[in-house]
Tab-separated table of C-alpha atoms and ligand atoms in Angstrom:
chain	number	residue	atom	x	y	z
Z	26	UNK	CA	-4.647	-2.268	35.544
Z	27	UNK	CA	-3.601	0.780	34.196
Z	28	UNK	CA	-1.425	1.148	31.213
Z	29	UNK	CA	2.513	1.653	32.296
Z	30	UNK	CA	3.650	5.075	31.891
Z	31	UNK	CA	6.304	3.844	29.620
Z	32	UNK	CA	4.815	0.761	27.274
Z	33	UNK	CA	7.324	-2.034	26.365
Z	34	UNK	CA	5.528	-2.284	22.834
Z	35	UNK	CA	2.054	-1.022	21.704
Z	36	UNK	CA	2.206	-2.333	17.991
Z	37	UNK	CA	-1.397	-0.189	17.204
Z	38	UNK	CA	0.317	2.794	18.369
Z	39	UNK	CA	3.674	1.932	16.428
Z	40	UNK	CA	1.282	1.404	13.210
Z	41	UNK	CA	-0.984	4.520	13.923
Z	42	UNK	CA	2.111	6.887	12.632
Z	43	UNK	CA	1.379	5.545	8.821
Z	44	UNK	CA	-2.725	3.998	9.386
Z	45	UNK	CA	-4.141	5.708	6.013
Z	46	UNK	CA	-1.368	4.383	4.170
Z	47	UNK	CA	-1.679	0.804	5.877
Z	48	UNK	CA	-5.288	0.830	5.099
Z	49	UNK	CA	-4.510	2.135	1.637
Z	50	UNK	CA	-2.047	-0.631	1.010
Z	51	UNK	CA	-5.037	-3.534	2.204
Z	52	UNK	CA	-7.510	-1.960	-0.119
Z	53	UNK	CA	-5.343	-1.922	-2.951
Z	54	UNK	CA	-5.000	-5.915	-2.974
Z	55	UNK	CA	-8.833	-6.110	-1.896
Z	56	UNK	CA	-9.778	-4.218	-5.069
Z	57	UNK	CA	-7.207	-5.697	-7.454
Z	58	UNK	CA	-8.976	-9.570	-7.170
Z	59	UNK	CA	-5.880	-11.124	-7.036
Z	60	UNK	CA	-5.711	-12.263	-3.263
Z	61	UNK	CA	-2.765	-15.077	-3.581
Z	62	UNK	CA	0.667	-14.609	-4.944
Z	63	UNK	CA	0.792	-11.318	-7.445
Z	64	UNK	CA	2.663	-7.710	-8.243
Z	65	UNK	CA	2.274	-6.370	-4.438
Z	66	UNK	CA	4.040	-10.003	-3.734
Z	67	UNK	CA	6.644	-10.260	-6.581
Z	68	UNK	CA	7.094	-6.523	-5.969
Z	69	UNK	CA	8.202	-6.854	-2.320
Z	70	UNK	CA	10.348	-9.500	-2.926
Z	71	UNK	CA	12.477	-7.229	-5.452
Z	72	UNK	CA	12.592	-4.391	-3.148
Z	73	UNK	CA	13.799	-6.581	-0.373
Z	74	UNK	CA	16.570	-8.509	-2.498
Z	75	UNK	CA	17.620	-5.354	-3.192
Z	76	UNK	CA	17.508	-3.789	0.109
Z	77	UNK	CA	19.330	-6.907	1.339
Z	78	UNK	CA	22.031	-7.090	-1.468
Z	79	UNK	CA	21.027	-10.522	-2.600
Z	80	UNK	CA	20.141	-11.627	-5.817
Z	81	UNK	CA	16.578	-13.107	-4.752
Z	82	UNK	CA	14.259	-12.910	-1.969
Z	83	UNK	CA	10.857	-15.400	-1.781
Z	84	UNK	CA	7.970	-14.400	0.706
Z	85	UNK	CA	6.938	-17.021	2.710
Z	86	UNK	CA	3.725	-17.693	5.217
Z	87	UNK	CA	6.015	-16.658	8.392
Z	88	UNK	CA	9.852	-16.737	9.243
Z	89	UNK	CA	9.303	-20.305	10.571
Z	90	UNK	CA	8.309	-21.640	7.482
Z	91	UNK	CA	11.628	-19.342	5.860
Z	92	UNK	CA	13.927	-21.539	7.780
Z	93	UNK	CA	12.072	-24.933	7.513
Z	94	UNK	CA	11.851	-24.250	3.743
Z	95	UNK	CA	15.053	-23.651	3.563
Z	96	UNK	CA	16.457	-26.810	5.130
Z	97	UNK	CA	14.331	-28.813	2.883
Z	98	UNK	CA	15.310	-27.081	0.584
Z	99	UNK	CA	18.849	-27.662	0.477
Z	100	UNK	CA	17.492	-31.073	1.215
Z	101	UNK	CA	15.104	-31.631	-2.200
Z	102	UNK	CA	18.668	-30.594	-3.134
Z	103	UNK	CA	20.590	-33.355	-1.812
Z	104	UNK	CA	23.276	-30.478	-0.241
Z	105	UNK	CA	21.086	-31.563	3.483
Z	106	UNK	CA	20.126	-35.208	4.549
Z	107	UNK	CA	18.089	-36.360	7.008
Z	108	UNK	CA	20.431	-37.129	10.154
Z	109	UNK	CA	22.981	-34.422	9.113
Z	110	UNK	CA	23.732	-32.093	12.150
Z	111	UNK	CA	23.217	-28.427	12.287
Z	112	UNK	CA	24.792	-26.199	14.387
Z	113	UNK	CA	23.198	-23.954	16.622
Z	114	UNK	CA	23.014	-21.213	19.507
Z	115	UNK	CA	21.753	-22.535	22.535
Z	116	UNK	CA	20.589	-18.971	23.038
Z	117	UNK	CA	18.148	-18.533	21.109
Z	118	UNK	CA	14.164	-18.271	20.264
Z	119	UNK	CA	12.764	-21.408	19.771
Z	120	UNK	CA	11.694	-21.683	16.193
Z	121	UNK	CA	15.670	-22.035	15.213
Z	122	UNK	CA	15.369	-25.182	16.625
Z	123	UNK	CA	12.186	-26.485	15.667
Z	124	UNK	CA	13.053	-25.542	12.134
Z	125	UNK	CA	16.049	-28.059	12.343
Z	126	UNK	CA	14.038	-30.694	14.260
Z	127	UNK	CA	11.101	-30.701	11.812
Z	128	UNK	CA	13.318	-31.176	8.935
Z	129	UNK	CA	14.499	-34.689	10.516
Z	130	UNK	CA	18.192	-32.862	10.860
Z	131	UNK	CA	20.164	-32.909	14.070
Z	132	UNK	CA	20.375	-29.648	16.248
Z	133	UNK	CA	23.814	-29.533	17.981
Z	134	UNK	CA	23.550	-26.828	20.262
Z	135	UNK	CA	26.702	-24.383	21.325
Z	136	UNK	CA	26.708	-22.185	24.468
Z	137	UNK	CA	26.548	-18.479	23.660
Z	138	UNK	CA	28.898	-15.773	24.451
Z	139	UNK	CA	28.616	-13.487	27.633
Z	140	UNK	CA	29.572	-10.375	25.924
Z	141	UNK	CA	27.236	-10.768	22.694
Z	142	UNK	CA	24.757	-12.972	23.926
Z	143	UNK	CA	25.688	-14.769	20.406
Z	144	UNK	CA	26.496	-18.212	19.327
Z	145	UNK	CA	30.402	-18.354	20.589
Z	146	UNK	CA	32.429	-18.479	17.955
Z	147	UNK	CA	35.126	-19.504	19.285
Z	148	UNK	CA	33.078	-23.105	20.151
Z	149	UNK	CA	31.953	-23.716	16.896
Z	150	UNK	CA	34.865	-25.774	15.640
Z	151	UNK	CA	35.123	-28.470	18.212
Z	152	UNK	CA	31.027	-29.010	18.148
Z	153	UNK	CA	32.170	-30.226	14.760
Z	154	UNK	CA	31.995	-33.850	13.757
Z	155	UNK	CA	31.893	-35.558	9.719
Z	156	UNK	CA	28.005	-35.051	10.066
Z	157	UNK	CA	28.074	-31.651	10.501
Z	158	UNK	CA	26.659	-29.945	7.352
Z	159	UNK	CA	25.417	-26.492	8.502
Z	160	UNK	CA	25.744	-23.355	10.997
Z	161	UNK	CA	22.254	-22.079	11.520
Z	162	UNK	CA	23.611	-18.815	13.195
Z	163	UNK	CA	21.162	-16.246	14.494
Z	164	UNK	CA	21.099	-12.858	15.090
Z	165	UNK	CA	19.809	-12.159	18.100
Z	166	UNK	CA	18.892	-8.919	19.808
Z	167	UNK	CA	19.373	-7.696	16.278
Z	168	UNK	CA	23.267	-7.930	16.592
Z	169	UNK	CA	24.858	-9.970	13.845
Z	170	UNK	CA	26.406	-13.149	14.897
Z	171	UNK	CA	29.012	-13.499	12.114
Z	172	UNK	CA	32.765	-12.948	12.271
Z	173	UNK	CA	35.605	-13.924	9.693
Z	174	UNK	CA	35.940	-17.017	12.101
Z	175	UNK	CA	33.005	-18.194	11.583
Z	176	UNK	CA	33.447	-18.050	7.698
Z	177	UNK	CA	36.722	-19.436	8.082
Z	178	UNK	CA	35.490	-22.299	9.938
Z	179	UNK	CA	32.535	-23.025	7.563
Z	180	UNK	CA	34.885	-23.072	4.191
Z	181	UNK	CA	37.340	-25.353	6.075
Z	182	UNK	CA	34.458	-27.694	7.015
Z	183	UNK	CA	32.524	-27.502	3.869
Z	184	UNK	CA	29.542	-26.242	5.886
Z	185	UNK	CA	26.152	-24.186	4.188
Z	186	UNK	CA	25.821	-20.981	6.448
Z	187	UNK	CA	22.313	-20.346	7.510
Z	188	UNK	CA	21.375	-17.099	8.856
Z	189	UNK	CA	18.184	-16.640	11.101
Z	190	UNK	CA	17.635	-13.225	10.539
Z	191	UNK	CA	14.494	-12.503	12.206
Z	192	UNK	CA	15.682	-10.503	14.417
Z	193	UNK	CA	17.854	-8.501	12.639
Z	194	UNK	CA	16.794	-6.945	9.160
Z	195	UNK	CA	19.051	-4.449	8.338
Z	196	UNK	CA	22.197	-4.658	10.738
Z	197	UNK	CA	25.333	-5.098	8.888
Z	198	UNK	CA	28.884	-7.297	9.434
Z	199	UNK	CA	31.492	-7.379	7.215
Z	200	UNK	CA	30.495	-4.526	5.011
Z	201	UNK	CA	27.578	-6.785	4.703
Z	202	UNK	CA	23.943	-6.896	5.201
Z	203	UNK	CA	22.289	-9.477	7.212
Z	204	UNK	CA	20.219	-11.632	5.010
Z	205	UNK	CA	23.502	-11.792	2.806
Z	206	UNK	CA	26.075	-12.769	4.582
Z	207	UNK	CA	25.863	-16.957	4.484
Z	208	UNK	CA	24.309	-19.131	1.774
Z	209	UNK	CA	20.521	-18.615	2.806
Z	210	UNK	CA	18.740	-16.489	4.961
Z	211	UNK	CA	15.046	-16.471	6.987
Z	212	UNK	CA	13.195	-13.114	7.920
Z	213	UNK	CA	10.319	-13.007	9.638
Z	214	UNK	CA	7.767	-9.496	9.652
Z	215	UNK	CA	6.093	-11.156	12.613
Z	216	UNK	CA	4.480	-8.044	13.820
Z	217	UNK	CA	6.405	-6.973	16.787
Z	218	UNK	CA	9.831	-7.599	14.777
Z	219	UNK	CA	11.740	-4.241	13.417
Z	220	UNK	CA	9.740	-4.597	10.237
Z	221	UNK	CA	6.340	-6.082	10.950
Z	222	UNK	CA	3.108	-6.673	9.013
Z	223	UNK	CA	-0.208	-6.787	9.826
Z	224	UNK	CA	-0.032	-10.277	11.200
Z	225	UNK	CA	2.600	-13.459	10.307
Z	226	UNK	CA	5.042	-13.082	6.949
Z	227	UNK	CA	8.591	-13.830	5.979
Z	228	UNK	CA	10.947	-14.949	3.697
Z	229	UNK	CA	13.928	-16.144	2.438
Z	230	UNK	CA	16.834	-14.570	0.567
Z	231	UNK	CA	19.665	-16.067	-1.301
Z	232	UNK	CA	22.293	-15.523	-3.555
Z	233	UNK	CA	21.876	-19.346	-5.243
Z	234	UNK	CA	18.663	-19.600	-7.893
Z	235	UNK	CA	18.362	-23.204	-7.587
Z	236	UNK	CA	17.624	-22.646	-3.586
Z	237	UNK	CA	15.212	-19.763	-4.286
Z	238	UNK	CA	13.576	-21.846	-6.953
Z	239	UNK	CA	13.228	-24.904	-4.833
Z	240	UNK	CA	11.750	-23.063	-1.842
Z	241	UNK	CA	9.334	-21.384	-4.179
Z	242	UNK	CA	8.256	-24.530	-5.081
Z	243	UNK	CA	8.113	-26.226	-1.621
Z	244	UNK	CA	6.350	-23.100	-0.557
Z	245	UNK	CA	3.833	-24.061	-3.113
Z	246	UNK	CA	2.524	-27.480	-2.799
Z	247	UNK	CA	6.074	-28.162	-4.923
Z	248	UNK	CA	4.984	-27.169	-7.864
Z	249	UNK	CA	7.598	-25.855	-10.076
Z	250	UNK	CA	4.290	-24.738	-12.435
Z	251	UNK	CA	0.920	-25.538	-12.245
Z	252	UNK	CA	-0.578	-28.877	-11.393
Z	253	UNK	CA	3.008	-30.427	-11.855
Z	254	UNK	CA	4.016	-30.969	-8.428
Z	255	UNK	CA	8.117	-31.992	-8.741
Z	256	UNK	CA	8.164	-32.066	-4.426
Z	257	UNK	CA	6.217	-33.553	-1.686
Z	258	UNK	CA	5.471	-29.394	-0.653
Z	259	UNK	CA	3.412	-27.417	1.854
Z	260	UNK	CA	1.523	-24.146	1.577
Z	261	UNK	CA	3.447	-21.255	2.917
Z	262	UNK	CA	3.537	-18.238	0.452
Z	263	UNK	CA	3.661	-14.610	1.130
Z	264	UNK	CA	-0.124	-12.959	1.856
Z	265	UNK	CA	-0.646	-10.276	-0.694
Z	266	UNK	CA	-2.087	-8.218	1.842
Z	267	UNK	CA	1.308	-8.165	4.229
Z	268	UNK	CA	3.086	-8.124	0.877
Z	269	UNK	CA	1.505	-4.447	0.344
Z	270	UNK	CA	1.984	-2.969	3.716
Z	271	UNK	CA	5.507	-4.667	3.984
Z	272	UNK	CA	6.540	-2.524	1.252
Z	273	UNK	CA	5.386	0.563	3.401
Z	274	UNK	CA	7.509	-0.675	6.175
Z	275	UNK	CA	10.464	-1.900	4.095
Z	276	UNK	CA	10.750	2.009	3.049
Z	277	UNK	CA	11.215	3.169	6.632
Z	278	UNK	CA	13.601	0.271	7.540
Z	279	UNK	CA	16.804	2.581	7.936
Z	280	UNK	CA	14.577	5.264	9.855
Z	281	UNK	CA	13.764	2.184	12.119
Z	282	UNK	CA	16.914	1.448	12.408
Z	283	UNK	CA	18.107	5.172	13.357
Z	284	UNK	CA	15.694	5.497	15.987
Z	285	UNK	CA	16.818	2.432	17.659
Z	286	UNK	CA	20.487	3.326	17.643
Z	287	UNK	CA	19.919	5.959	18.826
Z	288	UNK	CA	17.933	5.013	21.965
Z	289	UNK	CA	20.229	2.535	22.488
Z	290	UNK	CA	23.195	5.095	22.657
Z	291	UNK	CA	21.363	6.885	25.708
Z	292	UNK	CA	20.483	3.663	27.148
Z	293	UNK	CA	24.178	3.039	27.272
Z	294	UNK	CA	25.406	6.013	28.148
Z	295	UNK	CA	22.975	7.077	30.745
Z	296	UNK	CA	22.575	3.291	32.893
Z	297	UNK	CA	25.072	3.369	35.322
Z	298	UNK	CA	23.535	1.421	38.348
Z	299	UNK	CA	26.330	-1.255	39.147
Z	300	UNK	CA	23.494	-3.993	39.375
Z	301	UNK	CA	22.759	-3.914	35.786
Z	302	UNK	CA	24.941	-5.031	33.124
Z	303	UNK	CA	24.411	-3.445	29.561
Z	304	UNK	CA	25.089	-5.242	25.998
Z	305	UNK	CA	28.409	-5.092	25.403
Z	306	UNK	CA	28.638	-2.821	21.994
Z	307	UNK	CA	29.803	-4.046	18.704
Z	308	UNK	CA	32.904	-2.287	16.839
Z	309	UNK	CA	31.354	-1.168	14.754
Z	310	UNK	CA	28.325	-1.397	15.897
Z	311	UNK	CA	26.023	-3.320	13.074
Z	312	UNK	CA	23.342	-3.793	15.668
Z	313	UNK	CA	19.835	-2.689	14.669
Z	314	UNK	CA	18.779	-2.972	18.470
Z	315	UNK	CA	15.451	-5.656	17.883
Z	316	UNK	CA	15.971	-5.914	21.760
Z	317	UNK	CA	18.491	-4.166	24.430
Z	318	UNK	CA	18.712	-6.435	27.000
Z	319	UNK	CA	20.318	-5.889	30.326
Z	320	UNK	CA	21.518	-8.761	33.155
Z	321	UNK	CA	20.894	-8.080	36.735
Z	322	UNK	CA	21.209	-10.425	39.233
Z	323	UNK	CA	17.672	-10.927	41.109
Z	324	UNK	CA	15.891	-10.101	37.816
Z	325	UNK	CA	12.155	-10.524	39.640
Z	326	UNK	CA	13.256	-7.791	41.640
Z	327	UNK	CA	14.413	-5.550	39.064
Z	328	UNK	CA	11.392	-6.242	37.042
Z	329	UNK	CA	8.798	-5.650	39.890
Z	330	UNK	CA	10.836	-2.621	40.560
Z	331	UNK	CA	10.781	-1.600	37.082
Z	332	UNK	CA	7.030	-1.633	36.578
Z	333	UNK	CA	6.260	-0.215	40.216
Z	334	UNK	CA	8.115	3.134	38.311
Z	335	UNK	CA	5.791	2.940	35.301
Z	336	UNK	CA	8.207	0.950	33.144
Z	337	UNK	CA	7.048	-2.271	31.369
Z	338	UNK	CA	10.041	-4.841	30.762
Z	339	UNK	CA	9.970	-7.856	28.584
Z	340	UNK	CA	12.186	-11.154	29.419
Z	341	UNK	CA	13.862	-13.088	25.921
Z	342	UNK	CA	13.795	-15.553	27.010
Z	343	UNK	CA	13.048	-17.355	30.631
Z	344	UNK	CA	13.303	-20.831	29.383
Z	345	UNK	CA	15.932	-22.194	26.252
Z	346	UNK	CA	15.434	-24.393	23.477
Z	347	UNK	CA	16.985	-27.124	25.619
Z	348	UNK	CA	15.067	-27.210	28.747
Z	349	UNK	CA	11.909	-26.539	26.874
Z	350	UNK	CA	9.310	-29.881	28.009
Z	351	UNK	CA	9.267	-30.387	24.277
Z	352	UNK	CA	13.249	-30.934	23.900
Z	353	UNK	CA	13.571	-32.777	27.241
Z	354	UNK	CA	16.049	-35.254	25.063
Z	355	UNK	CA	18.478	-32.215	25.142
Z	356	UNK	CA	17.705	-31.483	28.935
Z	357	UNK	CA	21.442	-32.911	29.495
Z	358	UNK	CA	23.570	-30.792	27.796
Z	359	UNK	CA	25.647	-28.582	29.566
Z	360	UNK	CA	25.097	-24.452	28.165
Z	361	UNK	CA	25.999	-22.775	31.007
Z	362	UNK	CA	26.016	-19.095	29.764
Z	363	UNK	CA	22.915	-20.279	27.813
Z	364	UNK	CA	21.397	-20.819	32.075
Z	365	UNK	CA	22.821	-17.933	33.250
Z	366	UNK	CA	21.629	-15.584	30.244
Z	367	UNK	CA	18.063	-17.048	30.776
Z	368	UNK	CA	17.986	-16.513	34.840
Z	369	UNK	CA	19.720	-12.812	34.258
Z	370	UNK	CA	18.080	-11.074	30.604
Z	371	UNK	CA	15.698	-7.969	31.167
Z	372	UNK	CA	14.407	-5.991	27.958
Z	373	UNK	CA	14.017	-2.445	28.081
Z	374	UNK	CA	11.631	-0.723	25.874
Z	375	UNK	CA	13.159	0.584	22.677
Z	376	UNK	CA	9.683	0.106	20.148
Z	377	UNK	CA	8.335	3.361	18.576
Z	378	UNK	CA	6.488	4.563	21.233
Z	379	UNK	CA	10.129	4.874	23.660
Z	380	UNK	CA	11.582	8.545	22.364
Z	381	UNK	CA	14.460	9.377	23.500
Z	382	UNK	CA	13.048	11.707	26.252
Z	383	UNK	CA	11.095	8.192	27.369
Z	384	UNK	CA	15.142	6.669	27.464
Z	385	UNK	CA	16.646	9.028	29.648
Z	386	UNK	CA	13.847	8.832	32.102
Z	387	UNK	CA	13.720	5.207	31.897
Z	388	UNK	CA	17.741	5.463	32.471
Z	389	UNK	CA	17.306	7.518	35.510
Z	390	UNK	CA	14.729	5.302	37.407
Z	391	UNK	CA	17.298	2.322	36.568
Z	392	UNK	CA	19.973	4.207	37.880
Z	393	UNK	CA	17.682	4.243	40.933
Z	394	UNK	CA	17.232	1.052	41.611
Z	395	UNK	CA	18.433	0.620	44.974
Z	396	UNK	CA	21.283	-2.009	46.343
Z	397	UNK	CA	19.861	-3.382	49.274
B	29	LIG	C1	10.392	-14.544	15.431
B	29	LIG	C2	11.502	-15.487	15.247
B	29	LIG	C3	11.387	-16.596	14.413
B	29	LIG	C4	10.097	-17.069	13.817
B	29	LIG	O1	9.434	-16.134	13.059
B	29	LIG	P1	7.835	-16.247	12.890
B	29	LIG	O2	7.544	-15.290	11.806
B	29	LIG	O3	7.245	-15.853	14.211
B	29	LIG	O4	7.513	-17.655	12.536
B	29	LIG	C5	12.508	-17.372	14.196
B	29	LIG	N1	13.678	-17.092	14.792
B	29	LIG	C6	13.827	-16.052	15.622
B	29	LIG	C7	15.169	-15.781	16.226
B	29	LIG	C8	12.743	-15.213	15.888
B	29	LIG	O5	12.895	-14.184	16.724
């Protein structure tokens, strides 16, 4: 196999562009000693609380671990019990789910909107019943899924607003950054996310000290200080390592964010086969373009197409939460733009290694694909 002409994501070759630095970052930690917890860790946290606009930020082991922490958490708490239901996207990556699952809390999944691919809003309210504690709303594609609705809705219904923001570091709603828009937030620097480390890392940001505290200390066997263990807690903490080159990629965040916009604009402007529905944009547009995904109808087709023209393509994602094997007790529920998304979704490339020059041929090959 030879490599496409145009790569959906080459994560060495988005890293090469800052390597010495990278490796300058790693050897720091290496030759400080300290190899768990310390300044490259407490330091990252500050610069992303600040970058985020929330009071505190807590690295965790991966942005799974941010939102389980988080829900038990608020559990250790007593805001979340066990059997309390959760809102949630149906469209969505997995680990939103599991997240809810693990923490012995009740997903109760609502059916996405065609024109943001988001959680609809306008469904929330009637999925609510006197259990319902929590909107774990997600920002997919990198496109905030928040509205004054939605906050509305969750102050008349006493609910906690989670945000899953893997997807999304960055984008903004409501004169608002992600991350600090609800009552707790998950990232996740998995490495093919906007910001990515050197292998898994997250966290969790909050306004509320007695969350941060508590997920500090759930994050660390539950220890609120040393060999005192005030929780039942796990071992998820922030690697020094990622910590360090994090802080690297935390600095280029709103050049990362540029880029994508602005390969998104040409995608937009420049696809105009009929076959191929683009994301509808935001006004104004808070996106920070993790994915830009485009519906066709026979997507095998397109995709075949696609890569016969040099252009790899990337599908999130074939299969939802609910008709995972794993979640076959949700297998009834009826999400049927949740179905449709997953049969129609194609991503296009939009990683470092797509410049804009990549976009517009990419564009015109789509705009080639023929109707018969
Ligand atoms: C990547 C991702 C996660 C999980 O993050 P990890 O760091 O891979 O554990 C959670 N939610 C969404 C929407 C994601 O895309």
């Amino acid at each position: 196999m030879t490599d496409p002409r145009y790569p959906f994501l080459d994560l060495a070759a988005v890293n090469a562009s800052m390597l010495s630095d990278l490796k300058a970052a790693a050897c720091r930690v290496i030759d400080s000693g300290r190899y768990v917890g310390g300044a490259e860790c407490s330091a990252f946290e500050e610069e992303l609380a600040a970058f985020a606009g929330t009071p505190y930020a807590v690295g965790t082991g991966n942005g799974l671990d941010a939102l389980r922490l988080i829900l038990k958490a608020y559990i250790a708490l007593g805001r979340l019990a066990p059997g309390d239901e959760v809102i949630v996207p149906g469209n969505t990556y997995i680990a939103t789910v599991l997240a809810v699952t693990d923490a012995g809390l009740t997903p109760v999944f609502v059916d996405a909107d065609e024109r943001t691919l988001n959680i609809d809003t306008s469904l929330i309210e009637a999925a609510i019943s006197p259990a319902t504690k929590a909107i774990l709303t997600v920002h997919l594609y990198g496109r905030p899924a928040f509205d004054a609705e939605m906050a509305v809705v969750a102050r008349r219904h006493d609910l906690l607003i989670i945000e899953d923001n893997a997807q999304a570091i960055g984008a903004d709603a409501a004169g608002l950054k992600t991350g600090a828009l609800g009552d707790a937030a998950a990232f996740s620097f998995y490495p093919t996310k906007n910001i990515g480390a050197i292998g898994d890392a997250g966290a969790v940001t909050t306004a509320d000290k007695s969350l941060a505290d508590t997920v500090r200390a759930l994050a660390n066997y539950g220890s609120d200080r040393r060999y005192h263990n005030i929780y039942e807690g796990y071992n998820s903490r922030l690697d020094p390592i990622q910590a360090a080159c994090l802080r690297l990629k935390l600095s280029t965040a709103d050049k990362e964010t540029m880029r994508r916009r602005e390969l998104a604009r040409i995608y937009d402007s420049e696809i105009v086969n009929p076959l191929v529905i683009k994301p509808l944009r935001g006004n104004p547009d808070g996106s920070v373009w993790h994915q830009y995904v485009v519906r066709v109808g026979d997507r095998e087709k397109f995709r075949t197409y696609l890569a016969a023209n040099g252009v790899a393509t990337d599908v999130h994602y074939a299969v939802p939460p609910h008709r995972q094997p794993c979640y076959s007790r949700y297998a009834h529920l009826s999400l049927p733009v949740t179905d449709m998304l997953a049969a129609q979704v194609v991503s296009l490339p939009i990683s470092a290694c797509t410049s804009p020059d990549d976009a517009r041929e990419i564009a015109n090959i789509i705009n080639s694909y023929p109707n018969d």
